mmCIF file of C-alpha atoms in Angstrom:
data_model
loop_
_atom_site.group_PDB
_atom_site.id
_atom_site.type_symbol
_atom_site.label_atom_id
_atom_site.label_comp_id
_atom_site.label_asym_id
_atom_site.label_seq_id
_atom_site.Cartn_x
_atom_site.Cartn_y
_atom_site.Cartn_z
ATOM 1 C CA ASP A 142 14.892 151.678 77.000
ATOM 2 C CA ALA A 143 15.961 148.086 77.595
ATOM 3 C CA THR A 144 19.510 148.945 76.485
ATOM 4 C CA ALA A 145 20.000 151.037 79.644
ATOM 5 C CA GLU A 146 19.688 147.895 81.759
ATOM 6 C CA LEU A 147 22.560 146.137 79.992
ATOM 7 C CA PRO A 148 26.178 146.004 81.230
ATOM 8 C CA LEU A 149 28.420 148.867 80.071
ATOM 9 C CA LEU A 150 30.130 146.841 77.343
ATOM 10 C CA GLU A 151 26.802 145.698 75.893
ATOM 11 C CA GLN A 152 25.447 149.248 75.906
ATOM 12 C CA ALA A 153 28.569 150.349 74.043
ATOM 13 C CA ARG A 154 28.015 147.511 71.577
ATOM 14 C CA ALA A 155 24.437 148.643 70.928
ATOM 15 C CA HIS A 156 25.542 152.231 70.300
ATOM 16 C CA ALA A 157 28.408 151.130 68.047
ATOM 17 C CA LEU A 158 26.112 148.980 65.920
ATOM 18 C CA GLN A 159 23.649 151.872 65.618
ATOM 19 C CA PHE A 160 26.436 154.369 64.957
ATOM 20 C CA ALA A 161 26.365 154.497 61.154
ATOM 21 C CA GLY A 162 22.571 154.487 61.063
ATOM 22 C CA GLU A 163 22.365 157.458 63.420
ATOM 23 C CA LEU A 164 24.544 159.721 61.280
ATOM 24 C CA PRO A 165 22.815 162.062 58.803
ATOM 25 C CA ASN A 166 23.957 162.780 55.267
ATOM 26 C CA PHE A 167 26.829 165.267 55.431
ATOM 27 C CA ILE A 168 30.005 166.488 53.754
ATOM 28 C CA VAL A 169 33.221 167.434 55.580
ATOM 29 C CA ASN A 170 36.708 168.431 54.505
ATOM 30 C CA GLN A 171 39.420 166.087 55.757
ATOM 31 C CA THR A 172 43.131 166.898 55.946
ATOM 32 C CA VAL A 173 45.569 163.981 55.835
ATOM 33 C CA THR A 174 49.273 164.443 56.533
ATOM 34 C CA ARG A 175 51.492 161.516 55.540
ATOM 35 C CA TYR A 176 55.002 160.829 56.815
ATOM 36 C CA ILE A 177 57.617 158.152 56.149
ATOM 37 C CA GLN A 178 60.627 156.825 58.017
ATOM 38 C CA THR A 179 63.216 154.592 56.327
ATOM 39 C CA PRO A 180 66.556 153.037 57.378
ATOM 40 C CA ASN A 181 68.232 156.157 55.984
ATOM 41 C CA THR A 182 66.243 158.602 58.099
ATOM 42 C CA ARG A 183 66.163 158.897 61.879
ATOM 43 C CA THR A 184 63.036 161.026 61.975
ATOM 44 C CA TRP A 185 59.663 160.991 60.254
ATOM 45 C CA GLU A 186 59.794 162.999 57.018
ATOM 46 C CA LEU A 187 56.761 164.697 55.494
ATOM 47 C CA VAL A 188 55.629 163.030 52.262
ATOM 48 C CA ASP A 189 52.553 165.061 51.368
ATOM 49 C CA THR A 190 49.406 166.746 52.626
ATOM 50 C CA LEU A 191 46.070 165.682 51.188
ATOM 51 C CA GLU A 192 42.827 167.643 51.172
ATOM 52 C CA ILE A 193 39.824 165.353 50.832
ATOM 53 C CA GLU A 194 36.087 165.927 50.544
ATOM 54 C CA LEU A 195 34.448 163.167 52.560
ATOM 55 C CA SER A 196 30.768 162.586 51.880
ATOM 56 C CA TYR A 197 28.657 160.363 54.096
ATOM 57 C CA ARG A 198 25.411 158.960 52.751
ATOM 58 C CA ILE A 199 22.965 156.893 54.776
ATOM 59 C CA GLY A 200 23.052 153.317 53.565
ATOM 60 C CA LYS A 201 26.098 153.908 51.365
ATOM 61 C CA GLY A 202 28.754 155.013 53.828
ATOM 62 C CA GLU A 203 31.832 157.058 52.983
ATOM 63 C CA VAL A 204 32.822 158.479 49.611
ATOM 64 C CA PHE A 205 36.255 160.077 49.276
ATOM 65 C CA LYS A 206 37.035 162.788 46.724
ATOM 66 C CA LEU A 207 40.666 163.879 46.567
ATOM 67 C CA LEU A 208 40.703 167.656 46.044
ATOM 68 C CA ARG A 209 44.310 168.772 46.446
ATOM 69 C CA VAL A 210 47.787 167.340 47.034
ATOM 70 C CA ASN A 211 50.228 169.770 48.645
ATOM 71 C CA GLY A 212 47.842 172.604 47.852
ATOM 72 C CA LYS A 213 47.608 171.787 44.133
ATOM 73 C CA PRO A 214 44.518 170.365 42.388
ATOM 74 C CA ALA A 215 44.631 166.566 42.406
ATOM 75 C CA ALA A 216 45.342 164.808 39.132
ATOM 76 C CA GLN A 217 44.100 161.416 40.391
ATOM 77 C CA THR A 218 41.363 159.927 42.518
ATOM 78 C CA TYR A 219 41.706 158.902 46.159
ATOM 79 C CA GLU A 220 41.585 155.248 45.071
ATOM 80 C CA GLU A 221 44.415 155.800 42.575
ATOM 81 C CA LEU A 222 46.603 157.464 45.174
ATOM 82 C CA GLY A 223 49.806 155.595 46.032
ATOM 83 C CA GLY A 224 51.118 155.061 49.545
ATOM 84 C CA SER A 225 49.122 154.412 52.709
ATOM 85 C CA THR A 226 45.440 155.344 52.806
ATOM 86 C CA SER A 227 42.553 154.342 55.061
ATOM 87 C CA THR A 228 38.774 154.080 55.063
ATOM 88 C CA GLY A 229 36.100 153.052 57.543
ATOM 89 C CA GLU A 230 36.614 155.583 60.331
ATOM 90 C CA PHE A 231 32.986 156.769 60.015
ATOM 91 C CA GLY A 232 31.422 153.557 61.221
ATOM 92 C CA SER A 233 32.615 150.284 59.748
ATOM 93 C CA ILE A 234 35.786 149.910 61.851
ATOM 94 C CA LEU A 235 33.962 150.491 65.133
ATOM 95 C CA ALA A 236 30.878 148.489 64.173
ATOM 96 C CA GLY A 237 33.053 145.649 62.869
ATOM 97 C CA LEU A 238 34.632 145.191 66.280
ATOM 98 C CA PHE A 239 31.228 144.756 67.951
ATOM 99 C CA TRP A 240 29.541 142.548 65.339
ATOM 100 C CA HIS A 241 28.604 139.283 67.050
ATOM 101 C CA GLU A 242 30.115 137.270 64.193
ATOM 102 C CA THR A 243 33.468 138.959 64.895
ATOM 103 C CA LYS A 244 33.509 137.097 68.239
ATOM 104 C CA ALA A 245 35.783 139.700 69.825
ATOM 105 C CA GLU A 246 37.062 138.713 73.254
ATOM 106 C CA PHE A 247 36.931 141.669 75.667
ATOM 107 C CA THR A 248 38.794 142.126 78.952
ATOM 108 C CA ASP A 249 38.102 144.869 81.503
ATOM 109 C CA ILE A 250 41.531 146.484 81.984
ATOM 110 C CA LYS A 251 41.188 149.679 84.014
ATOM 111 C CA ARG A 252 39.332 152.888 84.808
ATOM 112 C CA GLU A 253 40.834 156.024 83.280
ATOM 113 C CA THR A 254 39.993 159.705 82.853
ATOM 114 C CA TYR A 255 40.187 160.386 79.125
ATOM 115 C CA ARG A 256 39.873 163.983 77.885
ATOM 116 C CA GLY A 257 38.298 164.859 81.235
ATOM 117 C CA THR A 258 35.731 162.056 80.984
ATOM 118 C CA ALA A 259 35.474 158.958 83.189
ATOM 119 C CA THR A 260 35.981 155.858 81.036
ATOM 120 C CA VAL A 261 36.458 152.130 81.349
ATOM 121 C CA VAL A 262 39.209 150.719 79.132
ATOM 122 C CA TYR A 263 38.615 147.286 77.629
ATOM 123 C CA GLY A 264 41.216 145.252 75.802
ATOM 124 C CA PHE A 265 40.047 143.112 72.886
ATOM 125 C CA ASN A 266 41.246 140.401 70.558
ATOM 126 C CA VAL A 267 39.793 139.224 67.232
ATOM 127 C CA LYS A 268 40.976 135.997 65.592
ATOM 128 C CA PRO A 269 41.851 136.072 61.854
ATOM 129 C CA ALA A 270 39.072 133.562 61.078
ATOM 130 C CA ASN A 271 36.458 136.028 62.349
ATOM 131 C CA SER A 272 38.057 139.263 61.151
ATOM 132 C CA LYS A 273 36.814 141.539 58.380
ATOM 133 C CA THR A 274 39.924 143.717 58.560
ATOM 134 C CA ARG A 275 41.485 143.744 55.118
ATOM 135 C CA ILE A 276 45.019 145.000 54.500
ATOM 136 C CA SER A 277 45.908 145.988 50.929
ATOM 137 C CA ASP A 278 49.326 146.576 49.397
ATOM 138 C CA LYS A 279 48.919 148.933 46.446
ATOM 139 C CA ASP A 280 52.416 148.316 45.064
ATOM 140 C CA SER A 281 51.856 144.585 44.545
ATOM 141 C CA GLY A 282 48.057 144.541 44.387
ATOM 142 C CA GLN A 283 47.955 141.911 47.147
ATOM 143 C CA GLN A 284 45.319 141.770 49.892
ATOM 144 C CA THR A 285 45.018 139.768 53.086
ATOM 145 C CA VAL A 286 42.762 139.478 56.128
ATOM 146 C CA ALA A 287 44.376 139.709 59.550
ATOM 147 C CA GLY A 288 43.221 139.366 63.127
ATOM 148 C CA TYR A 289 43.650 142.333 65.414
ATOM 149 C CA SER A 290 43.869 143.356 69.064
ATOM 150 C CA GLY A 291 43.755 146.637 70.947
ATOM 151 C CA SER A 292 41.745 148.749 73.370
ATOM 152 C CA VAL A 293 38.567 150.834 73.528
ATOM 153 C CA TRP A 294 37.800 153.679 75.931
ATOM 154 C CA ILE A 295 34.073 153.677 76.853
ATOM 155 C CA ASP A 296 32.456 156.750 78.400
ATOM 156 C CA THR A 297 30.738 155.617 81.628
ATOM 157 C CA GLU A 298 28.015 158.264 81.200
ATOM 158 C CA SER A 299 27.107 158.162 77.495
ATOM 159 C CA LYS A 300 28.160 154.476 77.097
ATOM 160 C CA ARG A 301 29.914 155.437 73.847
ATOM 161 C CA VAL A 302 33.376 154.579 72.593
ATOM 162 C CA LEU A 303 35.580 157.701 72.750
ATOM 163 C CA ARG A 304 38.777 156.094 71.484
ATOM 164 C CA MET A 305 39.771 152.898 69.710
ATOM 165 C CA GLU A 306 43.284 151.564 69.112
ATOM 166 C CA ASP A 307 44.041 148.385 67.194
ATOM 167 C CA SER A 308 47.003 146.527 65.764
ATOM 168 C CA ALA A 309 46.881 143.775 63.136
ATOM 169 C CA ASP A 310 47.897 140.327 64.377
ATOM 170 C CA GLU A 311 49.048 137.244 62.522
ATOM 171 C CA ILE A 312 49.679 138.953 59.178
ATOM 172 C CA PRO A 313 50.632 136.099 56.818
ATOM 173 C CA ALA A 314 54.381 135.560 56.429
ATOM 174 C CA GLY A 315 55.714 137.068 53.228
ATOM 175 C CA PHE A 316 52.935 139.634 52.878
ATOM 176 C CA PRO A 317 54.532 143.017 51.938
ATOM 177 C CA VAL A 318 52.875 144.935 54.797
ATOM 178 C CA SER A 319 54.194 143.670 58.133
ATOM 179 C CA LEU A 320 52.733 146.307 60.473
ATOM 180 C CA SER A 321 49.291 147.916 60.547
ATOM 181 C CA GLU A 322 48.064 150.000 63.493
ATOM 182 C CA ASN A 323 45.159 152.441 63.877
ATOM 183 C CA ALA A 324 43.935 154.910 66.488
ATOM 184 C CA ILE A 325 40.621 156.773 66.195
ATOM 185 C CA GLU A 326 39.289 159.468 68.531
ATOM 186 C CA TYR A 327 35.570 160.297 68.707
ATOM 187 C CA ASP A 328 33.913 163.453 70.018
ATOM 188 C CA TRP A 329 30.573 165.238 69.835
ATOM 189 C CA ALA A 330 29.852 167.539 66.895
ATOM 190 C CA THR A 331 26.767 169.490 65.853
ATOM 191 C CA ILE A 332 25.365 168.652 62.402
ATOM 192 C CA ALA A 333 22.132 170.319 61.235
ATOM 193 C CA GLY A 334 21.381 171.374 64.792
ATOM 194 C CA GLU A 335 21.769 167.890 66.297
ATOM 195 C CA ARG A 336 24.683 166.442 68.296
ATOM 196 C CA TYR A 337 26.443 163.355 66.938
ATOM 197 C CA LEU A 338 29.492 161.438 68.074
ATOM 198 C CA VAL A 339 31.902 161.449 65.123
ATOM 199 C CA PRO A 340 35.598 160.713 64.477
ATOM 200 C CA ILE A 341 37.691 163.846 64.966
ATOM 201 C CA ARG A 342 41.179 162.415 64.536
ATOM 202 C CA ALA A 343 42.701 159.214 63.203
ATOM 203 C CA GLU A 344 46.253 157.899 62.969
ATOM 204 C CA VAL A 345 47.379 155.044 60.754
ATOM 205 C CA LEU A 346 50.824 153.421 60.981
ATOM 206 C CA MET A 347 51.935 150.918 58.351
ATOM 207 C CA GLY A 348 55.282 149.199 57.968
ATOM 208 C CA ARG A 349 57.027 147.092 55.364
ATOM 209 C CA ASP A 350 59.823 144.624 56.088
ATOM 210 C CA SER A 351 61.489 145.645 52.834
ATOM 211 C CA GLN A 352 61.889 149.176 54.152
ATOM 212 C CA LYS A 353 62.211 148.326 57.861
ATOM 213 C CA VAL A 354 59.871 151.226 58.676
#
């Protein structure tokens, strides 16, 4: 395997670009808990809890089916849902960072034990001109593309990304969403008798100047 002779970062890139293609067809139930903090609240207040059926199909990616909201059958689709939502955790976010056309600039930051595993942490930066990260504001129907920066934790043994954090940079002035941050954790899971590295937890933080969140 010629990949094994590459530097750690390049091995991680190869695995990330193969990531979506390695996953089989599967269906999982996803629970999303959404909170909000406004100028009138000092703590995060629970908005709702969503139960989602997430289907993954080879070549098609993720399909989201909203099943229940606060335990009650959903009266709308996931796409029609108001508030903050996210997609891409099952491949496109991670692969997008490592696409050559993204021209991400990586910096070796430190060695760190993450969840009991030896990792190397790399910082990264992606310019808006090369970014595919799209931020949408459902209230106004506006969309924009922003650059982003963050860190990835790469397992020194498996050469896989175990965690990715990113924050949108250079969001255009006047765009309703002024803050967009993501964190995704990956771990091994058994699907149809085979082990795959899949997202097990994701956090999304979005802010609006109008609400000073």
